[in-house]
PDB file of C-alpha atoms in Angstrom:
ATOM      1  CA  MET W  17      61.318  95.918 120.060  1.00 42.00           C
ATOM      2  CA  SER W  18      59.510  93.149 118.245  1.00 49.00           C
ATOM      3  CA  GLY W  19      59.494  88.981 117.900  1.00 54.00           C
ATOM      4  CA  SER W  20      60.451  86.413 119.989  1.00 62.00           C
ATOM      5  CA  ALA W  21      63.384  84.799 121.202  1.00 59.00           C
ATOM      6  CA  THR W  22      64.078  81.296 120.095  1.00 67.00           C
ATOM      7  CA  GLU W  23      67.091  79.019 119.766  1.00 69.00           C
ATOM      8  CA  THR W  24      67.057  78.509 115.476  1.00 72.00           C
ATOM      9  CA  ASP W  25      67.042  82.451 115.519  1.00 75.00           C
ATOM     10  CA  ASP W  26      68.960  83.792 118.510  1.00 77.00           C
ATOM     11  CA  PHE W  27      71.493  80.974 119.751  1.00 81.00           C
ATOM     12  CA  PRO W  28      74.123  80.681 120.632  1.00 86.00           C
ATOM     13  CA  VAL W  29      74.188  84.070 122.766  1.00 87.00           C
ATOM     14  CA  THR W  30      77.981  85.699 123.685  1.00 89.00           C
ATOM     15  CA  VAL W  31      78.526  87.164 126.703  1.00 90.00           C
ATOM     16  CA  GLN W  32      81.396  89.819 126.700  1.00 89.00           C
ATOM     17  CA  LEU W  33      82.961  91.397 130.180  1.00 86.00           C
ATOM     18  CA  TYR W  34      85.070  94.527 129.630  1.00 83.00           C
ATOM     19  CA  TYR W  35      86.511  96.591 132.519  1.00 80.00           C
ATOM     20  CA  ASP W  36      84.399 100.548 132.472  1.00 78.00           C
ATOM     21  CA  TYR W  37      87.929 102.435 131.887  1.00 70.00           C
ATOM     22  CA  GLY W  38      86.081 105.557 129.844  1.00 67.00           C
ATOM     23  CA  THR W  39      82.889 106.936 130.060  1.00 67.00           C
ATOM     24  CA  PRO W  40      80.745 105.225 132.751  1.00 67.00           C
ATOM     25  CA  GLY W  41      78.305 102.879 131.520  1.00 72.00           C
ATOM     26  CA  GLN W  42      79.505 103.750 127.450  1.00 75.00           C
ATOM     27  CA  LEU W  43      81.351 100.598 125.392  1.00 81.00           C
ATOM     28  CA  ASP W  44      84.077 102.700 123.924  1.00 76.00           C
ATOM     29  CA  GLY W  45      87.440 102.790 122.593  1.00 72.00           C
ATOM     30  CA  ALA W  46      89.065 103.072 126.689  1.00 71.00           C
ATOM     31  CA  ASP W  47      87.303 100.277 127.940  1.00 75.00           C
ATOM     32  CA  VAL W  48      89.468  96.401 128.021  1.00 79.00           C
ATOM     33  CA  PHE W  49      87.622  93.149 127.173  1.00 82.00           C
ATOM     34  CA  VAL W  50      88.506  90.814 129.578  1.00 83.00           C
ATOM     35  CA  THR W  51      86.918  87.364 128.255  1.00 87.00           C
ATOM     36  CA  GLN W  52      83.251  86.154 127.601  1.00 89.00           C
ATOM     37  CA  GLN W  53      80.749  83.165 127.852  1.00 89.00           C
ATOM     38  CA  THR W  54      78.735  81.750 125.253  1.00 89.00           C
ATOM     39  CA  ASP W  55      75.380  79.605 125.554  1.00 85.00           C
ATOM     40  CA  MET W  56      74.609  77.233 122.462  1.00 83.00           C
ATOM     41  CA  LEU W  57      71.276  76.233 124.029  1.00 79.00           C
ATOM     42  CA  ILE W  58      68.674  77.515 126.336  1.00 74.00           C
ATOM     43  CA  ALA W  59      69.209  74.637 129.063  1.00 76.00           C
ATOM     44  CA  ASP W  60      72.945  75.830 128.813  1.00 73.00           C
ATOM     45  CA  PRO W  61      74.583  75.496 132.647  1.00 77.00           C
ATOM     46  CA  ALA W  62      74.856  78.788 133.893  1.00 74.00           C
ATOM     47  CA  LYS W  63      78.181  80.702 133.770  1.00 77.00           C
ATOM     48  CA  SER W  64      79.601  83.501 135.928  1.00 78.00           C
ATOM     49  CA  PHE W  65      82.293  86.041 135.792  1.00 76.00           C
ATOM     50  CA  THR W  66      84.812  86.496 138.595  1.00 75.00           C
ATOM     51  CA  VAL W  67      85.541  90.593 138.543  1.00 68.00           C
ATOM     52  CA  SER W  68      87.489  93.026 141.480  1.00 60.00           C
ATOM     53  CA  GLN W  69      84.904  93.960 144.303  1.00 54.00           C
ATOM     54  CA  THR W  70      85.730  97.495 142.959  1.00 57.00           C
ATOM     55  CA  GLN W  71      85.747  97.545 139.546  1.00 67.00           C
ATOM     56  CA  PRO W  72      82.726  98.653 136.976  1.00 75.00           C
ATOM     57  CA  VAL W  73      81.814  96.419 134.330  1.00 82.00           C
ATOM     58  CA  LEU W  74      80.205  96.231 131.186  1.00 83.00           C
ATOM     59  CA  LEU W  75      78.566  92.958 130.099  1.00 86.00           C
ATOM     60  CA  VAL W  76      77.923  93.080 125.909  1.00 88.00           C
ATOM     61  CA  TYR W  77      74.923  90.341 125.029  1.00 87.00           C
ATOM     62  CA  LYS W  78      75.370  89.370 121.099  1.00 86.00           C
ATOM     63  CA  THR W  79      72.566  86.810 119.992  1.00 86.00           C
ATOM     64  CA  GLN W  80      73.083  85.009 115.801  1.00 81.00           C
ATOM     65  CA  ARG W  81      70.468  87.521 114.985  1.00 79.00           C
ATOM     66  CA  GLY W  82      71.616  90.660 116.486  1.00 72.00           C
ATOM     67  CA  CYS W  83      67.315  91.778 117.262  1.00 65.00           C
ATOM     68  CA  PHE W  84      68.303  90.982 121.145  1.00 60.00           C
ATOM     69  CA  ASP W  85      71.657  92.784 121.415  1.00 78.00           C
ATOM     70  CA  LYS W  86      72.399  94.953 124.036  1.00 81.00           C
ATOM     71  CA  ILE W  87      74.900  96.403 126.785  1.00 83.00           C
ATOM     72  CA  ILE W  88      74.435  96.562 130.750  1.00 80.00           C
ATOM     73  CA  ALA W  89      76.710  98.460 133.147  1.00 77.00           C
ATOM     74  CA  LEU W  90      77.343  96.632 136.597  1.00 73.00           C
ATOM     75  CA  ALA W  91      79.109  99.702 138.479  1.00 60.00           C
ATOM     76  CA  ASN W  92      80.112  99.705 142.033  1.00 56.00           C
ATOM     77  CA  SER W  93      78.577 102.485 143.945  1.00 48.00           C
ATOM     78  CA  CYS W  94      81.501 101.701 146.862  1.00 49.00           C
ATOM     79  CA  LEU W  95      84.106 103.078 144.159  1.00 48.00           C
ATOM     80  CA  PRO W  96      84.916 106.775 144.175  1.00 49.00           C
ATOM     81  CA  LEU W  97      85.557 108.274 140.423  1.00 54.00           C
ATOM     82  CA  PRO W  98      88.652 110.302 140.679  1.00 61.00           C
ATOM     83  CA  VAL W  99      86.841 112.591 138.281  1.00 74.00           C
ATOM     84  CA  ASN W 100      83.503 113.079 136.599  1.00 82.00           C
ATOM     85  CA  PHE W 101      84.028 114.748 133.205  1.00 86.00           C
ATOM     86  CA  LYS W 102      81.040 117.031 131.883  1.00 86.00           C
ATOM     87  CA  SER W 103      82.316 118.052 128.339  1.00 87.00           C
ATOM     88  CA  PHE W 104      85.698 117.124 126.744  1.00 89.00           C
ATOM     89  CA  SER W 105      86.675 118.142 122.919  1.00 88.00           C
ATOM     90  CA  ALA W 106      88.999 118.171 120.115  1.00 88.00           C
ATOM     91  CA  GLU W 107      88.982 121.105 117.453  1.00 87.00           C
ATOM     92  CA  ARG W 108      91.592 121.215 114.379  1.00 86.00           C
ATOM     93  CA  THR W 109      92.394 125.001 113.153  1.00 87.00           C
ATOM     94  CA  GLY W 110      95.164 124.639 110.716  1.00 88.00           C
ATOM     95  CA  SER W 111      98.578 122.561 112.302  1.00 90.00           C
ATOM     96  CA  ASN W 112      96.874 123.647 115.921  1.00 92.00           C
ATOM     97  CA  VAL W 113      94.544 120.882 118.170  1.00 92.00           C
ATOM     98  CA  LEU W 114      92.697 122.367 120.570  1.00 94.00           C
ATOM     99  CA  LEU W 115      91.832 119.864 123.371  1.00 95.00           C
ATOM    100  CA  LYS W 116      89.325 121.427 126.117  1.00 94.00           C
ATOM    101  CA  TRP W 117      87.281 119.786 129.039  1.00 94.00           C
ATOM    102  CA  GLU W 118      85.544 120.376 131.779  1.00 93.00           C
ATOM    103  CA  THR W 119      85.062 118.415 135.292  1.00 91.00           C
ATOM    104  CA  ILE W 120      82.228 118.359 137.719  1.00 89.00           C
ATOM    105  CA  THR W 121      83.538 117.214 140.957  1.00 89.00           C
ATOM    106  CA  GLU W 122      87.106 115.909 141.463  1.00 88.00           C
ATOM    107  CA  ASP W 123      88.892 113.594 143.606  1.00 85.00           C
ATOM    108  CA  ASN W 124      92.487 112.939 145.070  1.00 84.00           C
ATOM    109  CA  SER W 125      93.378 114.252 141.353  1.00 88.00           C
ATOM    110  CA  THR W 126      96.905 115.481 140.242  1.00 90.00           C
ATOM    111  CA  GLY W 127      96.269 116.209 136.801  1.00 92.00           C
ATOM    112  CA  PHE W 128      95.412 114.897 133.177  1.00 93.00           C
ATOM    113  CA  ALA W 129      97.478 113.085 130.768  1.00 93.00           C
ATOM    114  CA  ILE W 130      96.876 113.774 126.697  1.00 94.00           C
ATOM    115  CA  ASP W 131      97.219 111.112 125.035  1.00 94.00           C
ATOM    116  CA  ARG W 132      97.432 111.086 121.481  1.00 92.00           C
ATOM    117  CA  ASN W 133      96.969 108.136 118.578  1.00 87.00           C
ATOM    118  CA  SER W 134      98.088 108.420 115.002  1.00 81.00           C
ATOM    119  CA  GLY W 135      98.116 105.027 113.976  1.00 73.00           C
ATOM    120  CA  ASN W 136     100.852 103.669 116.419  1.00 76.00           C
ATOM    121  CA  GLY W 137      99.660 103.381 119.383  1.00 80.00           C
ATOM    122  CA  TRP W 138      98.742 105.488 122.572  1.00 86.00           C
ATOM    123  CA  THR W 139     101.822 108.187 123.034  1.00 90.00           C
ATOM    124  CA  GLU W 140     101.713 110.584 125.841  1.00 94.00           C
ATOM    125  CA  ILE W 141     102.237 114.059 124.459  1.00 95.00           C
ATOM    126  CA  GLY W 142     101.972 116.776 127.843  1.00 95.00           C
ATOM    127  CA  PHE W 143     100.175 117.018 131.425  1.00 95.00           C
ATOM    128  CA  VAL W 144      97.911 119.746 132.528  1.00 95.00           C
ATOM    129  CA  ASN W 145      97.815 119.734 136.740  1.00 94.00           C
ATOM    130  CA  THR W 146      94.229 119.940 138.463  1.00 93.00           C
ATOM    131  CA  GLN W 147      92.898 123.196 139.670  1.00 95.00           C
ATOM    132  CA  ALA W 148      91.414 122.189 142.151  1.00 92.00           C
ATOM    133  CA  ALA W 149      92.580 122.895 145.504  1.00 92.00           C
ATOM    134  CA  GLY W 150      94.526 119.824 147.491  1.00 89.00           C
ATOM    135  CA  GLY W 151      92.907 117.741 144.212  1.00 88.00           C
ATOM    136  CA  TYR W 152      89.644 118.678 145.728  1.00 90.00           C
ATOM    137  CA  SER W 153      86.752 120.227 143.777  1.00 91.00           C
ATOM    138  CA  ASN W 154      82.475 119.925 143.702  1.00 90.00           C
ATOM    139  CA  SER W 155      82.310 122.490 141.192  1.00 92.00           C
ATOM    140  CA  ILE W 156      83.099 122.997 137.123  1.00 93.00           C
ATOM    141  CA  LEU W 157      86.682 123.372 135.861  1.00 95.00           C
ATOM    142  CA  SER W 158      87.787 124.020 132.984  1.00 96.00           C
ATOM    143  CA  TYR W 159      91.300 123.264 131.146  1.00 97.00           C
ATOM    144  CA  ASN W 160      92.326 123.250 127.958  1.00 96.00           C
ATOM    145  CA  TYR W 161      95.444 122.258 125.808  1.00 97.00           C
ATOM    146  CA  THR W 162      96.798 123.044 122.266  1.00 97.00           C
ATOM    147  CA  ASP W 163      98.669 120.547 120.327  1.00 96.00           C
ATOM    148  CA  ILE W 164     100.813 121.051 117.291  1.00 93.00           C
ATOM    149  CA  ASN W 165      99.723 118.601 114.636  1.00 91.00           C
ATOM    150  CA  ASN W 166     100.405 118.165 111.245  1.00 87.00           C
ATOM    151  CA  SER W 167      99.331 114.738 110.459  1.00 82.00           C
ATOM    152  CA  ARG W 168      97.559 114.489 107.219  1.00 76.00           C
ATOM    153  CA  GLY W 169      95.551 111.291 108.733  1.00 74.00           C
ATOM    154  CA  ILE W 170      93.402 110.556 111.786  1.00 77.00           C
ATOM    155  CA  THR W 171      94.394 111.276 114.999  1.00 85.00           C
ATOM    156  CA  GLN W 172      92.978 110.317 118.187  1.00 85.00           C
ATOM    157  CA  TYR W 173      93.104 112.126 121.248  1.00 90.00           C
ATOM    158  CA  ARG W 174      92.454 110.899 124.858  1.00 90.00           C
ATOM    159  CA  LEU W 175      92.601 111.888 128.882  1.00 92.00           C
ATOM    160  CA  ARG W 176      94.058 110.150 131.466  1.00 87.00           C
ATOM    161  CA  GLN W 177      93.274 111.177 134.825  1.00 85.00           C
ATOM    162  CA  MET W 178      95.702 110.728 137.326  1.00 80.00           C
ATOM    163  CA  ASP W 179      94.536 110.530 141.306  1.00 74.00           C
ATOM    164  CA  ARG W 180      97.306 110.600 144.280  1.00 72.00           C
ATOM    165  CA  ASP W 181      97.467 106.577 143.936  1.00 66.00           C
ATOM    166  CA  PHE W 182      98.321 106.488 140.624  1.00 66.00           C
ATOM    167  CA  ARG W 183      95.015 104.982 139.244  1.00 67.00           C
ATOM    168  CA  PRO W 184      94.072 106.059 135.649  1.00 73.00           C
ATOM    169  CA  ARG W 185      90.616 107.292 134.526  1.00 77.00           C
ATOM    170  CA  PHE W 186      90.133 107.678 131.214  1.00 82.00           C
ATOM    171  CA  SER W 187      87.696 109.622 129.004  1.00 84.00           C
ATOM    172  CA  ALA W 188      86.136 109.711 126.026  1.00 79.00           C
ATOM    173  CA  ILE W 189      88.355 109.428 122.794  1.00 81.00           C
ATOM    174  CA  ARG W 190      87.918 112.172 120.174  1.00 84.00           C
ATOM    175  CA  SER W 191      89.096 112.000 116.801  1.00 80.00           C
ATOM    176  CA  VAL W 192      90.470 114.863 114.077  1.00 83.00           C
ATOM    177  CA  ARG W 193      90.947 114.319 110.607  1.00 77.00           C
ATOM    178  CA  GLY W 194      94.318 115.205 109.187  1.00 77.00           C
ATOM    179  CA  GLU W 195      95.507 118.931 108.275  1.00 72.00           C
ATOM    180  CA  ASN W 196      93.378 119.708 104.717  1.00 67.00           C
ATOM    181  CA  GLN W 197      91.524 116.202 105.345  1.00 60.00           C
ATOM    182  CA  LYS W 198      87.818 116.960 104.205  1.00 58.00           C
ATOM    183  CA  GLY W 199      84.494 114.720 103.957  1.00 54.00           C
ATOM    184  CA  ASN W 200      82.975 112.941 106.625  1.00 55.00           C
ATOM    185  CA  THR W 201      83.532 109.467 105.859  1.00 55.00           C
ATOM    186  CA  MET W 202      87.183 107.486 105.109  1.00 54.00           C
ATOM    187  CA  SER W 203      87.504 103.727 104.511  1.00 51.00           C
ATOM    188  CA  PHE W 204      90.798 102.030 103.948  1.00 50.00           C
ATOM    189  CA  ASP W 205      91.442  98.114 104.044  1.00 52.00           C
ATOM    190  CA  GLY W 206      87.921  97.318 105.876  1.00 61.00           C
ATOM    191  CA  LYS W 207      87.749  99.644 108.111  1.00 69.00           C
ATOM    192  CA  ILE W 208      85.599 103.067 107.661  1.00 76.00           C
ATOM    193  CA  ASN W 209      85.978 106.217 109.803  1.00 74.00           C
ATOM    194  CA  VAL W 210      82.707 108.471 110.390  1.00 79.00           C
ATOM    195  CA  PHE W 211      82.963 112.162 111.811  1.00 74.00           C
ATOM    196  CA  PHE W 212      80.155 113.691 113.509  1.00 73.00           C
ATOM    197  CA  GLU W 213      79.840 117.456 113.592  1.00 60.00           C
ATOM    198  CA  ASP W 214      78.292 117.887 116.218  1.00 57.00           C
ATOM    199  CA  VAL W 215      81.034 116.718 119.105  1.00 58.00           C
ATOM    200  CA  THR W 216      78.848 116.739 121.861  1.00 64.00           C
ATOM    201  CA  GLY W 217      75.506 114.423 120.611  1.00 73.00           C
ATOM    202  CA  THR W 218      74.114 111.530 121.885  1.00 83.00           C
ATOM    203  CA  ARG W 219      73.884 109.351 119.350  1.00 86.00           C
ATOM    204  CA  ASP W 220      72.036 105.585 118.777  1.00 89.00           C
ATOM    205  CA  LEU W 221      73.961 103.596 115.509  1.00 89.00           C
ATOM    206  CA  ILE W 222      72.424 100.392 113.794  1.00 91.00           C
ATOM    207  CA  LEU W 223      75.611  99.527 110.938  1.00 90.00           C
ATOM    208  CA  THR W 224      73.418  97.327 108.028  1.00 90.00           C
ATOM    209  CA  ASP W 225      74.006  96.016 104.821  1.00 87.00           C
ATOM    210  CA  MET W 226      72.748  95.980 101.404  1.00 82.00           C
ATOM    211  CA  ASN W 227      70.299  93.371 102.610  1.00 82.00           C
ATOM    212  CA  GLY W 228      68.922  95.017 105.350  1.00 84.00           C
ATOM    213  CA  ARG W 229      70.529  92.863 108.398  1.00 88.00           C
ATOM    214  CA  ILE W 230      71.851  93.953 111.263  1.00 89.00           C
ATOM    215  CA  LEU W 231      75.366  94.116 111.458  1.00 89.00           C
ATOM    216  CA  LYS W 232      75.995  96.119 114.387  1.00 88.00           C
ATOM    217  CA  LYS W 233      74.229  98.386 117.237  1.00 89.00           C
ATOM    218  CA  TRP W 234      75.446 101.375 119.116  1.00 88.00           C
ATOM    219  CA  SER W 235      73.034 102.811 121.816  1.00 87.00           C
ATOM    220  CA  GLY W 236      74.119 106.000 123.691  1.00 85.00           C
ATOM    221  CA  PHE W 237      77.331 106.966 121.706  1.00 85.00           C
ATOM    222  CA  THR W 238      79.004 109.919 122.421  1.00 81.00           C
ATOM    223  CA  ASP W 239      82.459 110.032 120.627  1.00 80.00           C
ATOM    224  CA  ASN W 240      83.199 112.274 117.496  1.00 75.00           C
ATOM    225  CA  SER W 241      83.988 109.255 115.038  1.00 77.00           C
ATOM    226  CA  LEU W 242      83.352 105.910 115.003  1.00 81.00           C
ATOM    227  CA  LYS W 243      85.726 102.998 113.630  1.00 80.00           C
ATOM    228  CA  ILE W 244      83.904 100.080 112.056  1.00 83.00           C
ATOM    229  CA  ASP W 245      86.660  97.232 111.483  1.00 79.00           C
ATOM    230  CA  ASN W 246      86.338  93.926 109.655  1.00 78.00           C
ATOM    231  CA  LEU W 247      83.755  95.125 106.829  1.00 81.00           C
ATOM    232  CA  VAL W 248      83.900  92.883 103.852  1.00 83.00           C
ATOM    233  CA  PRO W 249      83.698  94.944 100.023  1.00 81.00           C
ATOM    234  CA  GLY W 250      80.212  96.200  99.453  1.00 82.00           C
ATOM    235  CA  MET W 251      78.159  98.633 100.679  1.00 82.00           C
ATOM    236  CA  TYR W 252      76.520  99.391 103.891  1.00 86.00           C
ATOM    237  CA  SER W 253      74.112 101.773 105.787  1.00 86.00           C
ATOM    238  CA  LEU W 254      74.342 103.419 109.061  1.00 87.00           C
ATOM    239  CA  ARG W 255      71.533 105.059 110.750  1.00 87.00           C
ATOM    240  CA  ILE W 256      71.853 107.721 112.975  1.00 85.00           C
ATOM    241  CA  VAL W 257      69.701 108.876 115.508  1.00 86.00           C
ATOM    242  CA  LEU W 258      70.454 112.047 117.564  1.00 82.00           C
ATOM    243  CA  ARG W 259      68.668 111.741 120.551  1.00 82.00           C
ATOM    244  CA  GLU W 260      68.215 115.259 121.521  1.00 78.00           C
ATOM    245  CA  THR W 261      66.011 116.399 118.480  1.00 77.00           C
ATOM    246  CA  GLY W 262      64.966 112.744 117.340  1.00 78.00           C
ATOM    247  CA  GLU W 263      66.420 113.430 113.893  1.00 78.00           C
ATOM    248  CA  GLN W 264      67.707 110.339 112.188  1.00 80.00           C
ATOM    249  CA  THR W 265      70.115 110.695 108.990  1.00 80.00           C
ATOM    250  CA  VAL W 266      70.894 107.746 106.704  1.00 81.00           C
ATOM    251  CA  GLN W 267      75.054 107.735 105.508  1.00 79.00           C
ATOM    252  CA  LYS W 268      75.939 104.961 102.749  1.00 79.00           C
ATOM    253  CA  LEU W 269      78.919 103.280 103.397  1.00 79.00           C
ATOM    254  CA  VAL W 270      81.219 101.780 100.870  1.00 76.00           C
ATOM    255  CA  ILE W 271      84.006  99.110 100.974  1.00 77.00           C
ATOM    256  CA  SER W 272      85.881  98.861  97.748  1.00 70.00           C
ATOM    257  CA  LYS W 273      87.538  95.604  96.989  1.00 62.00           C
ATOM    258  CA  ARG W 274      91.229  96.080  97.915  1.00 54.00           C
TER     259      ARG W 274
END
């Protein structure tokens, strides 16, 4: 990172607070926005957030210029995680979508609710009981679930792991295209959906406009799809860096006039 932070270039600075309900330490669709604070000047009085003692949170820093944006995860070591996911994938074959996942550890677990979102909000479509004896496991356990899905649009899936105290823990969100739907990118009504073929990769993403101005950044992104909202008509570039290999690609995105 280069450059200097000045009031003229980078302020106001907004700090957003999210409850970290999704993949630990990453900002994703399962996380819940709580509140935000804004500093107009460096000399502004200090501000603070109040959260539950056992609630892991994410702090998202957004500057005017975008060069010093960052995400800070604040985990609570006193909070036992009911499940530690090793992997989660969703793959369409015809009218069936196969969901597969693995857990590394489970604590006080009862099982996994399967949630689906086809554009009208999340709906529970099934439940898979835990394989952990007595709800506890320190070894890798494998699960799967098949959903009959004839949708022609995008469908999102997530796992909602439940413990015996009825506390949920959400997985990352996985997306699949509609039946017979092709292409890596689709756009509509100012929204872009980008699909990544390698569902297990970790990526750093940068969205820029046609003038090279950075609009958004995603660090350590692990979902297999990315939704970008509120874009005005025009051309954009999405730089994708796969961390495992260092491979970089640039995808052109176009929002047409409505």
